[in-house]
CSV table of N, CA and C in Angstrom, one decimal:
chain,number,residue,atom,x,y,z
K,1,MET,N,0.8,-1.0,-0.1
K,1,MET,CA,-0.2,0.0,-0.1
K,1,MET,C,1.1,1.4,0.0
K,2,ALA,N,0.5,2.5,-0.7
K,2,ALA,CA,1.4,3.2,-1.0
K,2,ALA,C,0.5,4.6,-0.3
K,3,GLY,N,1.3,5.7,0.3
K,3,GLY,CA,1.0,6.8,0.9
K,3,GLY,C,1.3,8.1,-0.2
K,4,PRO,N,1.0,9.2,0.5
K,4,PRO,CA,1.3,10.2,-0.5
K,4,PRO,C,2.6,10.5,-0.5
K,5,ASN,N,3.8,9.9,0.2
K,5,ASN,CA,5.3,10.2,0.0
K,5,ASN,C,5.7,8.9,-0.3
K,6,GLY,N,5.4,8.1,-0.7
K,6,GLY,CA,5.7,6.4,-1.1
K,6,GLY,C,5.2,5.7,-0.3
K,7,PRO,N,5.9,4.5,0.0
K,7,PRO,CA,5.1,3.3,0.4
K,7,PRO,C,5.2,3.4,2.2
K,8,LEU,N,4.0,3.0,2.4
K,8,LEU,CA,3.7,2.7,3.8
K,8,LEU,C,4.6,1.5,4.3
K,9,LEU,N,5.3,1.7,5.3
K,9,LEU,CA,6.2,0.7,6.3
K,9,LEU,C,5.2,0.3,7.3
K,10,GLY,N,5.4,-1.5,7.5
K,10,GLY,CA,4.7,-2.1,8.5
K,10,GLY,C,5.7,-2.1,9.6
K,11,ALA,N,5.3,-2.3,10.8
K,11,ALA,CA,5.8,-2.4,12.4
K,11,ALA,C,7.0,-3.1,11.8
K,12,GLY,N,8.1,-2.3,12.5
K,12,GLY,CA,9.5,-3.0,12.5
K,12,GLY,C,10.5,-2.6,11.4
K,13,ALA,N,9.8,-1.9,10.1
K,13,ALA,CA,10.7,-1.9,9.1
K,13,ALA,C,11.6,-0.4,9.7
K,14,ARG,N,12.7,-0.3,8.7
K,14,ARG,CA,13.4,0.9,9.0
K,14,ARG,C,13.3,2.0,7.8
K,15,VAL,N,13.1,3.2,8.1
K,15,VAL,CA,13.0,4.2,7.3
K,15,VAL,C,14.5,4.3,6.5
K,16,PRO,N,14.7,4.6,5.3
K,16,PRO,CA,16.0,4.6,5.1
K,16,PRO,C,16.6,5.9,5.3
K,17,GLY,N,17.9,6.2,5.5
K,17,GLY,CA,18.4,7.4,6.1
K,17,GLY,C,19.2,8.0,4.8
K,18,PRO,N,19.5,9.3,4.9
K,18,PRO,CA,19.9,10.1,3.6
K,18,PRO,C,20.8,9.3,2.9
K,19,GLU,N,21.6,8.6,3.3
K,19,GLU,CA,22.8,7.8,2.7
K,19,GLU,C,21.9,7.0,1.5
K,20,ALA,N,21.0,6.6,2.0
K,20,ALA,CA,20.1,5.6,0.8
K,20,ALA,C,19.2,6.3,-0.1
K,21,ARG,N,19.0,7.6,0.5
K,21,ARG,CA,17.9,8.6,-0.6
K,21,ARG,C,18.8,9.3,-1.5
K,22,GLY,N,20.1,9.2,-1.5
K,22,GLY,CA,20.9,10.3,-2.1
K,22,GLY,C,21.0,11.5,-1.8
K,23,ASP,N,20.5,11.8,-0.6
K,23,ASP,CA,20.5,13.4,0.0
K,23,ASP,C,21.9,13.8,0.3
K,24,ALA,N,22.2,15.3,-0.1
K,24,ALA,CA,23.5,15.8,0.3
K,24,ALA,C,23.5,16.3,1.7
K,25,THR,N,22.3,16.3,2.3
K,25,THR,CA,22.2,16.7,3.7
K,25,THR,C,23.6,16.0,4.8
K,26,ASN,N,24.0,15.0,4.7
K,26,ASN,CA,24.8,14.3,5.5
K,26,ASN,C,26.3,15.1,5.0
K,27,MET,N,26.4,15.7,4.1
K,27,MET,CA,27.4,16.6,3.8
K,27,MET,C,27.7,17.8,4.6
K,28,PHE,N,26.6,18.3,5.5
K,28,PHE,CA,26.6,19.5,6.2
K,28,PHE,C,26.4,19.1,7.5
K,29,GLN,N,26.9,17.9,7.9
K,29,GLN,CA,27.2,17.4,9.3
K,29,GLN,C,28.2,18.3,10.2
K,30,PRO,N,27.8,18.9,11.6
K,30,PRO,CA,29.1,19.3,11.9
K,30,PRO,C,30.3,18.5,12.4
K,31,CYS,N,31.5,18.9,12.2
K,31,CYS,CA,32.5,18.1,12.9
K,31,CYS,C,32.7,18.1,14.3
K,32,PRO,N,32.8,16.8,14.9
K,32,PRO,CA,32.7,17.0,16.2
K,32,PRO,C,33.9,17.4,16.8
K,33,GLN,N,33.9,18.4,17.8
K,33,GLN,CA,35.2,18.8,18.3
K,33,GLN,C,36.1,17.7,19.2
K,34,ARG,N,37.4,18.0,18.9
K,34,ARG,CA,38.3,17.0,19.5
K,34,ARG,C,38.1,17.3,21.4
K,35,VAL,N,38.1,16.6,22.1
K,35,VAL,CA,38.0,16.7,23.3
K,35,VAL,C,39.4,17.1,24.2
K,36,ARG,N,39.0,18.3,25.1
K,36,ARG,CA,40.2,18.7,25.6
K,36,ARG,C,40.8,17.8,26.7
K,37,ARG,N,41.9,17.3,26.7
K,37,ARG,CA,42.4,16.5,27.8
K,37,ARG,C,42.9,17.6,28.9
K,38,LEU,N,42.4,17.4,30.4
K,38,LEU,CA,42.9,18.2,31.0
K,38,LEU,C,43.8,17.1,32.4
K,39,LEU,N,44.7,18.0,33.2
K,39,LEU,CA,45.1,17.3,34.0
K,39,LEU,C,45.0,18.1,35.3
K,40,ILE,N,44.6,18.1,36.4
K,40,ILE,CA,44.2,18.6,37.6
K,40,ILE,C,45.2,18.5,38.8
K,41,VAL,N,45.9,19.8,39.3
K,41,VAL,CA,47.1,19.4,40.1
K,41,VAL,C,46.5,20.3,41.5
K,42,SER,N,45.8,19.4,42.3
K,42,SER,CA,45.5,20.1,43.5
K,42,SER,C,45.5,19.0,44.8
K,43,ASP,N,46.2,19.7,45.9
K,43,ASP,CA,46.0,18.9,47.1
K,43,ASP,C,44.8,19.0,47.9
K,44,HIS,N,43.8,19.5,47.4
K,44,HIS,CA,42.5,19.3,48.0
K,44,HIS,C,41.7,18.1,47.4
K,45,LEU,N,41.7,16.9,47.9
K,45,LEU,CA,40.8,15.8,47.3
K,45,LEU,C,39.5,16.0,46.9
K,46,GLY,N,38.4,16.6,47.8
K,46,GLY,CA,37.4,17.0,47.5
K,46,GLY,C,37.0,17.8,46.6
K,47,ALA,N,37.5,19.0,46.6
K,47,ALA,CA,37.6,20.1,45.2
K,47,ALA,C,38.2,19.4,44.1
K,48,SER,N,38.9,18.7,44.0
K,48,SER,CA,39.7,18.1,42.9
K,48,SER,C,38.7,17.0,42.3
K,49,ASP,N,38.1,16.5,42.7
K,49,ASP,CA,37.2,15.4,42.6
K,49,ASP,C,36.0,16.1,41.8
K,50,ALA,N,35.5,17.2,42.5
K,50,ALA,CA,34.4,18.0,42.3
K,50,ALA,C,34.6,18.8,41.0
K,51,LEU,N,35.6,19.1,40.7
K,51,LEU,CA,35.9,19.9,39.7
K,51,LEU,C,36.2,19.2,38.6
K,52,ALA,N,36.8,17.9,38.5
K,52,ALA,CA,36.8,16.8,37.6
K,52,ALA,C,35.4,16.6,37.3
K,53,ALA,N,34.5,16.1,38.1
K,53,ALA,CA,33.2,15.9,37.5
K,53,ALA,C,32.5,16.8,36.8
K,54,HIS,N,32.6,18.0,37.2
K,54,HIS,CA,32.1,19.2,36.7
K,54,HIS,C,32.7,19.5,35.1
K,55,LEU,N,34.0,19.1,34.9
K,55,LEU,CA,34.5,19.5,33.6
K,55,LEU,C,34.2,18.4,33.0
K,56,ASN,N,34.0,17.2,33.5
K,56,ASN,CA,33.8,16.1,32.6
K,56,ASN,C,32.2,16.1,32.1
K,57,ARG,N,31.3,16.7,32.8
K,57,ARG,CA,30.0,17.1,32.3
K,57,ARG,C,29.9,18.0,31.4
K,58,HIS,N,30.9,19.0,31.0
K,58,HIS,CA,31.3,20.1,30.2
K,58,HIS,C,32.0,19.5,29.1
K,59,GLY,N,32.1,18.2,28.9
K,59,GLY,CA,33.0,17.9,27.7
K,59,GLY,C,34.4,17.6,27.6
K,60,PHE,N,34.9,17.8,28.7
K,60,PHE,CA,36.5,17.8,29.0
K,60,PHE,C,36.6,16.1,29.3
K,61,ALA,N,38.0,15.8,29.1
K,61,ALA,CA,38.5,14.5,29.8
K,61,ALA,C,39.2,14.7,30.8
K,62,VAL,N,39.1,14.6,31.9
K,62,VAL,CA,40.0,14.5,32.9
K,62,VAL,C,40.9,13.3,33.0
K,63,VAL,N,42.2,13.3,32.7
K,63,VAL,CA,43.5,12.3,32.3
K,63,VAL,C,44.0,12.1,33.6
K,64,GLY,N,43.9,13.1,34.7
K,64,GLY,CA,44.5,12.7,35.7
K,64,GLY,C,44.3,13.6,37.1
K,65,GLU,N,44.5,13.2,38.3
K,65,GLU,CA,44.5,14.4,39.4
K,65,GLU,C,45.5,14.0,40.1
K,66,VAL,N,46.3,15.0,40.2
K,66,VAL,CA,47.7,14.6,41.3
K,66,VAL,C,47.5,15.7,42.2
K,67,ARG,N,48.8,15.5,43.2
K,67,ARG,CA,48.7,16.1,44.3
K,67,ARG,C,49.8,17.3,44.6
K,68,SER,N,50.9,17.1,43.9
K,68,SER,CA,52.1,17.7,43.7
K,68,SER,C,52.7,18.1,42.5
K,69,ALA,N,53.5,19.3,42.4
K,69,ALA,CA,54.5,19.5,41.5
K,69,ALA,C,55.2,18.3,40.8
K,70,GLY,N,55.6,17.4,41.6
K,70,GLY,CA,56.4,16.3,40.9
K,70,GLY,C,55.5,15.2,40.4
K,71,SER,N,54.4,15.1,40.9
K,71,SER,CA,53.5,14.2,40.3
K,71,SER,C,52.8,14.7,39.1
K,72,ALA,N,52.7,16.1,39.0
K,72,ALA,CA,52.4,16.9,37.8
K,72,ALA,C,53.2,16.6,36.6
K,73,ALA,N,54.5,16.4,36.7
K,73,ALA,CA,55.4,16.3,35.7
K,73,ALA,C,55.5,14.9,35.3
K,74,LEU,N,55.2,14.1,36.2
K,74,LEU,CA,55.1,12.4,35.8
K,74,LEU,C,53.9,12.1,34.9
K,75,ALA,N,52.6,12.8,35.5
K,75,ALA,CA,51.5,12.4,35.0
K,75,ALA,C,51.7,13.2,33.5
K,76,ALA,N,51.7,14.6,33.4
K,76,ALA,CA,52.1,15.1,32.0
K,76,ALA,C,52.8,14.2,31.0
K,77,ARG,N,54.0,13.6,31.5
K,77,ARG,CA,54.6,12.7,30.6
K,77,ARG,C,53.8,11.7,30.3
K,78,THR,N,53.0,11.2,31.2
K,78,THR,CA,52.5,9.9,30.8
K,78,THR,C,51.0,9.8,30.0
K,79,CYS,N,50.2,11.0,30.4
K,79,CYS,CA,49.0,11.2,30.0
K,79,CYS,C,48.7,12.3,28.6
K,80,ALA,N,49.8,13.0,28.7
K,80,ALA,CA,49.9,14.3,27.5
K,80,ALA,C,48.6,15.1,27.3
K,81,PRO,N,48.2,15.8,28.5
K,81,PRO,CA,47.1,16.7,28.8
K,81,PRO,C,47.1,17.6,27.5
K,82,ASP,N,46.1,18.2,27.3
K,82,ASP,CA,46.1,19.7,26.5
K,82,ASP,C,46.4,20.8,27.6
K,83,LEU,N,45.9,20.8,28.5
K,83,LEU,CA,46.1,21.7,29.7
K,83,LEU,C,46.2,21.0,30.8
K,84,VAL,N,47.1,22.0,32.0
K,84,VAL,CA,47.3,21.5,33.1
K,84,VAL,C,46.5,22.5,34.0
K,85,LEU,N,45.7,22.0,34.7
K,85,LEU,CA,44.7,23.0,35.8
K,85,LEU,C,45.6,22.9,37.2
K,86,VAL,N,45.7,24.0,37.4
K,86,VAL,CA,46.6,24.1,38.8
K,86,VAL,C,45.8,24.9,39.8
K,87,ASP,N,45.6,24.3,41.1
K,87,ASP,CA,45.1,25.4,42.1
K,87,ASP,C,46.0,25.9,42.8
K,88,GLY,N,45.6,27.1,42.8
K,88,GLY,CA,46.5,28.4,43.1
K,88,GLY,C,46.9,28.3,44.9
K,89,ALA,N,46.2,27.5,45.6
K,89,ALA,CA,46.4,27.1,46.9
K,89,ALA,C,47.2,26.1,47.3
K,90,LEU,N,47.7,25.2,46.1
K,90,LEU,CA,48.7,24.3,46.1
K,90,LEU,C,49.7,24.3,47.3
K,91,ARG,N,49.9,23.4,48.0
K,91,ARG,CA,51.6,23.6,48.6
K,91,ARG,C,52.5,23.7,48.0
K,92,GLY,N,53.4,24.3,48.1
K,92,GLY,CA,54.5,24.9,47.1
K,92,GLY,C,54.0,25.8,45.9
K,93,GLY,N,52.9,26.0,45.4
K,93,GLY,CA,52.5,27.0,44.4
K,93,GLY,C,52.4,26.7,43.1
K,94,TRP,N,52.0,27.5,42.4
K,94,TRP,CA,51.7,27.3,41.2
K,94,TRP,C,53.2,27.3,40.2
K,95,ARG,N,54.3,28.1,40.8
K,95,ARG,CA,55.1,28.2,40.0
K,95,ARG,C,56.1,27.0,40.5
K,96,ALA,N,56.0,26.3,41.3
K,96,ALA,CA,56.7,25.0,41.6
K,96,ALA,C,56.3,24.1,40.3
K,97,VAL,N,54.9,23.9,39.9
K,97,VAL,CA,54.1,23.1,39.0
K,97,VAL,C,54.8,23.7,37.7
K,98,ALA,N,54.8,24.8,37.5
K,98,ALA,CA,55.3,25.7,36.1
K,98,ALA,C,56.7,24.8,35.9
K,99,ASP,N,57.3,24.9,36.8
K,99,ASP,CA,59.0,24.9,36.9
K,99,ASP,C,59.1,23.3,36.5
K,100,ALA,N,58.4,22.5,37.4
K,100,ALA,CA,58.3,20.9,37.1
K,100,ALA,C,58.0,20.5,35.7
K,101,LEU,N,57.1,21.4,35.1
K,101,LEU,CA,56.4,21.0,33.6
K,101,LEU,C,57.4,21.5,32.5
K,102,ASP,N,58.3,22.3,32.9
K,102,ASP,CA,59.2,22.7,31.8
K,102,ASP,C,60.0,21.8,31.2
K,103,GLY,N,59.6,22.0,29.6
K,103,GLY,CA,60.1,20.8,28.7
K,103,GLY,C,58.8,19.6,28.5
K,104,VAL,N,57.8,19.8,29.2
K,104,VAL,CA,57.1,18.8,29.3
K,104,VAL,C,55.4,19.2,28.6
K,105,THR,N,55.1,20.4,29.3
K,105,THR,CA,53.9,21.2,29.1
K,105,THR,C,54.4,22.5,28.5
K,106,PRO,N,54.0,23.3,27.6
K,106,PRO,CA,54.1,24.5,27.6
K,106,PRO,C,53.4,25.3,28.3
K,107,ARG,N,54.3,26.3,28.7
K,107,ARG,CA,53.4,27.1,30.0
K,107,ARG,C,52.4,27.9,29.6
K,108,ASP,N,52.1,28.3,28.3
K,108,ASP,CA,50.8,28.9,28.0
K,108,ASP,C,49.7,27.8,27.9
K,109,HIS,N,49.9,26.2,28.4
K,109,HIS,CA,48.7,25.4,28.7
K,109,HIS,C,48.5,25.1,30.0
K,110,ILE,N,49.5,26.2,30.8
K,110,ILE,CA,49.0,25.9,32.3
K,110,ILE,C,47.9,26.9,33.0
K,111,VAL,N,47.1,26.4,33.8
K,111,VAL,CA,46.2,27.6,34.2
K,111,VAL,C,45.9,27.2,35.3
K,112,VAL,N,45.9,28.6,36.2
K,112,VAL,CA,46.1,28.7,37.5
K,112,VAL,C,44.6,29.3,38.1
K,113,LEU,N,44.1,28.1,38.8
K,113,LEU,CA,42.7,28.5,39.5
K,113,LEU,C,42.5,28.8,40.8
K,114,ALA,N,42.5,29.9,41.2
K,114,ALA,CA,42.7,30.5,42.3
K,114,ALA,C,41.3,31.2,42.9
K,115,ALA,N,41.2,31.2,44.3
K,115,ALA,CA,39.9,31.5,45.0
K,115,ALA,C,40.6,33.0,45.2
K,116,TYR,N,41.6,33.6,45.1
K,116,TYR,CA,41.9,35.2,45.3
K,116,TYR,C,43.2,34.9,44.6
K,117,LEU,N,43.5,36.3,43.6
K,117,LEU,CA,44.6,36.2,43.2
K,117,LEU,C,45.2,37.8,43.1
K,118,GLY,N,46.3,38.3,43.7
K,118,GLY,CA,46.3,39.5,43.9
K,118,GLY,C,47.2,40.2,42.6
K,119,ALA,N,47.0,41.6,42.4
K,119,ALA,CA,47.5,41.9,41.1
K,119,ALA,C,48.9,41.7,40.9
K,120,ASP,N,50.0,41.7,41.9
K,120,ASP,CA,50.8,41.3,41.9
K,120,ASP,C,51.4,39.9,41.2
K,121,GLU,N,50.7,39.0,41.8
K,121,GLU,CA,50.6,37.5,41.4
K,121,GLU,C,50.1,37.4,40.1
K,122,ALA,N,49.1,38.0,39.6
K,122,ALA,CA,48.4,37.9,38.3
K,122,ALA,C,49.7,38.3,37.2
K,123,ARG,N,50.1,39.4,37.6
K,123,ARG,CA,51.3,40.0,36.4
K,123,ARG,C,52.5,39.0,36.6
K,124,GLU,N,52.8,38.5,37.8
K,124,GLU,CA,54.0,37.5,38.0
K,124,GLU,C,53.6,36.2,37.1
K,125,ALA,N,52.2,35.6,37.2
K,125,ALA,CA,51.9,34.8,36.4
K,125,ALA,C,51.9,35.0,34.9
K,126,ARG,N,51.5,36.2,34.4
K,126,ARG,CA,51.5,36.4,32.8
K,126,ARG,C,53.2,36.6,32.5
K,127,ALA,N,53.9,37.2,33.3
K,127,ALA,CA,55.4,37.4,33.0
K,127,ALA,C,56.0,36.0,32.9
K,128,ALA,N,55.4,34.9,33.8
K,128,ALA,CA,55.9,33.5,33.7
K,128,ALA,C,55.6,32.8,32.4
K,129,GLY,N,54.3,33.3,31.7
K,129,GLY,CA,53.8,32.7,30.6
K,129,GLY,C,53.1,32.0,30.7
K,130,ILE,N,52.2,31.8,32.1
K,130,ILE,CA,51.3,31.0,32.2
K,130,ILE,C,49.8,31.3,31.3
K,131,GLY,N,49.2,30.3,30.9
K,131,GLY,CA,48.2,30.7,29.8
K,131,GLY,C,47.0,31.3,30.6
K,132,ALA,N,46.9,31.3,31.8
K,132,ALA,CA,45.5,31.9,32.2
K,132,ALA,C,45.7,32.0,33.7
K,133,THR,N,45.1,32.8,34.4
K,133,THR,CA,44.6,32.8,35.4
K,133,THR,C,43.3,33.1,35.8
K,134,ILE,N,42.5,32.0,36.5
K,134,ILE,CA,40.9,32.4,36.5
K,134,ILE,C,40.4,31.9,38.0
K,135,LEU,N,39.7,33.0,38.4
K,135,LEU,CA,39.2,33.0,39.8
K,135,LEU,C,38.1,31.8,39.9
K,136,LYS,N,38.2,31.0,41.0
K,136,LYS,CA,37.4,29.9,41.4
K,136,LYS,C,35.9,30.1,41.4
K,137,HIS,N,35.6,31.8,41.6
K,137,HIS,CA,34.3,31.8,41.8
K,137,HIS,C,33.2,32.0,40.4
K,138,VAL,N,34.2,31.7,39.3
K,138,VAL,CA,33.3,32.0,38.0
K,138,VAL,C,32.2,30.8,37.7
K,139,GLU,N,31.3,31.4,37.0
K,139,GLU,CA,30.2,30.5,36.9
K,139,GLU,C,30.6,29.4,36.1
K,140,GLY,N,29.7,28.2,36.3
K,140,GLY,CA,30.1,26.8,35.9
K,140,GLY,C,30.3,26.9,34.3
K,141,GLY,N,29.5,27.4,33.5
K,141,GLY,CA,29.7,27.3,31.7
K,141,GLY,C,31.0,28.0,31.6
K,142,SER,N,30.9,29.3,32.3
K,142,SER,CA,32.2,30.0,31.8
K,142,SER,C,33.7,29.4,32.3
K,143,LEU,N,33.7,28.7,33.0
K,143,LEU,CA,34.6,28.1,33.3
K,143,LEU,C,35.3,27.2,32.3
K,144,ALA,N,34.3,26.3,32.0
K,144,ALA,CA,34.4,25.6,30.5
K,144,ALA,C,34.8,26.5,29.4
K,145,SER,N,34.1,27.3,29.2
K,145,SER,CA,34.3,28.3,27.8
K,145,SER,C,36.0,29.0,28.0
K,146,ARG,N,36.1,29.3,29.4
K,146,ARG,CA,37.4,29.7,29.7
K,146,ARG,C,38.9,28.9,28.7
K,147,LEU,N,38.4,27.5,29.4
K,147,LEU,CA,39.4,26.6,29.3
K,147,LEU,C,39.4,26.2,27.9
K,148,ARG,N,38.6,26.2,27.1
K,148,ARG,CA,38.4,25.8,25.8
K,148,ARG,C,38.9,27.2,25.1
K,149,ALA,N,39.3,28.0,25.4
K,149,ALA,CA,39.7,29.3,24.7
K,149,ALA,C,41.5,29.2,24.8
K,150,ILE,N,41.8,28.5,25.7
K,150,ILE,CA,43.4,28.2,25.9
K,150,ILE,C,44.3,27.2,25.2
K,151,GLY,N,45.1,27.8,24.7
K,151,GLY,CA,45.8,26.9,24.1
K,151,GLY,C,45.9,26.9,22.7
K,152,GLY,N,44.8,27.7,22.1
K,152,GLY,CA,44.4,27.3,20.7
K,152,GLY,C,43.3,26.6,20.6
K,153,PRO,N,42.9,26.4,19.5
K,153,PRO,CA,41.7,25.7,19.1
K,153,PRO,C,41.9,24.1,19.5
K,154,ALA,N,40.8,23.2,19.9
K,154,ALA,CA,41.0,21.9,20.1
K,154,ALA,C,40.7,21.1,19.1
């Protein structure tokens, strides 16, 4: 039996997709964006876990969570993250992480996430080549947007 747009299909029948119809619509499908791989360096386990879960929900792949500068260097060699997100309150500080990552991760792919960052410390981070300093109180989606903009297109 035929309907106005072709044959009527019974239960369980499959409607042919665009490729079967010869439509050119499948030529204009958006290209999937590459997932950004993140390494989180924080000695606050609960905060680190919550941040990882939040960023995973926003399309990032958290490839590691470490607690020190030395661990960050080893993890960066092993996991090859696109960005390293460093807790500004880390014992030893973000500078120790940046120094440990020299030759492993470009400094402009290091992001310092801090509850408070004074003007002098922000200038120091820029002078050191750090990719960004972000305050922890940014709204959820804007953190993800800011991270996507760092280190070039994904």
